[in-house]
Amino acid sequence: MRYLLSIALAAMLLLNEPPALASGGSYLVDDASVVGAGRCQTESWLRAWSEGSDGAWTVPACGVGPVELALSLGRQQGLHSLNASPALKWQLRNGDNSGIGVAVAANVTYQNGRRVASQAYASTSFGLDDARRLMVNLNLGVDQKRGSSGHPLEGVGVEYALDDRWSLLAERLWSRDGVSDQAGIRLTLGHASFDLVAGRERATDRSHWFNLGWNVAF
């Protein structure tokens, strides 16, 4: 809770109720929203690392009832193959406009046709004020790398809506790779949004990055 109160605030994603844009994309901590039945979205971002291993990712997703099906595709400098991560997210309780939202999700990452990692987690989202301008997202699950035992996956993020366009987001993720922090700003224009995010891995001062993201729902 001290972390929630100390990091920068952030913002609701469903302003004016466009098709859902999850706080995933270039962010690490997921919310409990899904894209919605019969709707689709694409989240894409470029990442520039202080270590020089830049990369690009895109995640198309579509909704079937309360279930969101997605496929993350990414390529990172220094890796000769394309990463592919099919994912499924099932919304157990819709909290997009009121109350607490709950969802469960799982994904598997493949490289050169071989499974290299997998994740399974539950996510919950809720507002801390009546207007739901200040939202909290919590993730809890398991993160596993091929050939090793599972590692706890824990994430906390906050979102604060400055107005109907600008939002601030900040988060921390505990995973098998260590502790990662990110914070940024989102501009929402209709059914599209743009992210500018800065992050770091706490294990080393050399691991810093910037993300430039673009998300669109249709």
Coordinates of N, CA, C and O in Angstrom, one line a residue, residues 10-12 15 133 159-169 184-189 194-196:
A10 N -2.2 7.6 -11.8 CA -2.4 7.3 -13.2 C -3.9 7.3 -13.6 O -4.6 7.9 -12.9
A11 N -4.3 6.6 -14.7 CA -5.5 7.0 -15.3 C -6.4 6.0 -15.8 O -6.0 4.9 -16.2
M12 N -7.7 6.2 -15.8 CA -8.7 5.3 -16.4 C -8.4 5.1 -17.9 O -8.1 6.0 -18.6
L15 N -12.1 6.0 -21.0 CA -12.7 7.3 -21.0 C -13.7 7.4 -22.1 O -13.5 7.0 -23.3
R133 N -11.3 8.2 -11.2 CA -10.2 8.8 -11.9 C -8.9 8.2 -11.5 O -7.9 8.2 -12.2
E159 N -3.3 4.3 -12.1 CA -3.6 5.1 -13.3 C -4.4 6.3 -12.8 O -5.4 6.1 -12.1
Y160 N -4.1 7.5 -13.3 CA -4.8 8.7 -12.8 C -5.1 9.5 -14.1 O -4.3 9.9 -14.9
A161 N -6.4 9.8 -14.2 CA -6.9 10.6 -15.4 C -6.8 12.0 -15.0 O -7.5 12.5 -14.1
L162 N -6.0 12.8 -15.7 CA -5.9 14.2 -15.6 C -7.1 14.9 -16.1 O -7.6 15.9 -15.6
D163 N -7.6 14.4 -17.3 CA -8.8 14.9 -17.9 C -9.3 13.8 -18.9 O -8.9 12.7 -18.7
D164 N -10.1 14.2 -19.9 CA -10.6 13.1 -20.7 C -9.6 12.7 -21.8 O -10.0 11.8 -22.6
R165 N -8.4 13.2 -21.8 CA -7.4 12.8 -22.8 C -6.1 12.4 -22.2 O -5.5 11.4 -22.6
W166 N -5.6 13.1 -21.2 CA -4.3 12.8 -20.6 C -4.4 11.9 -19.3 O -5.2 12.2 -18.5
S167 N -3.5 10.9 -19.3 CA -3.5 10.0 -18.1 C -2.0 9.8 -17.7 O -1.1 9.8 -18.6
L168 N -1.8 9.6 -16.4 CA -0.5 9.2 -15.9 C -0.6 7.7 -15.4 O -1.6 7.3 -14.8
L169 N 0.5 7.0 -15.7 CA 0.5 5.6 -15.3 C 1.8 5.3 -14.6 O 2.9 5.8 -15.1
G184 N 4.8 6.5 -17.1 CA 4.6 7.2 -18.3 C 3.3 8.0 -18.4 O 2.6 8.1 -17.4
I185 N 3.1 8.5 -19.6 CA 1.9 9.3 -19.8 C 1.2 8.8 -21.1 O 1.8 8.2 -22.0
R186 N -0.2 8.8 -21.1 CA -1.0 8.3 -22.2 C -1.9 9.4 -22.7 O -2.5 10.1 -21.9
L187 N -1.9 9.6 -24.0 CA -2.8 10.5 -24.7 C -3.9 9.7 -25.4 O -3.6 8.9 -26.2
T188 N -5.2 9.9 -25.0 CA -6.3 9.2 -25.6 C -7.0 10.1 -26.6 O -7.4 11.2 -26.2
L189 N -7.2 9.6 -27.9 CA -7.9 10.3 -28.9 C -8.9 9.4 -29.5 O -8.6 8.6 -30.4
F194 N -1.8 6.9 -27.3 CA -0.4 7.0 -27.5 C 0.3 7.0 -26.1 O -0.1 7.7 -25.2
D195 N 1.4 6.2 -26.0 CA 2.1 6.1 -24.7 C 3.5 6.5 -24.8 O 4.2 6.2 -25.8
L196 N 4.0 7.2 -23.8 CA 5.5 7.5 -23.7 C 5.9 7.0 -22.3 O 5.4 7.6 -21.3

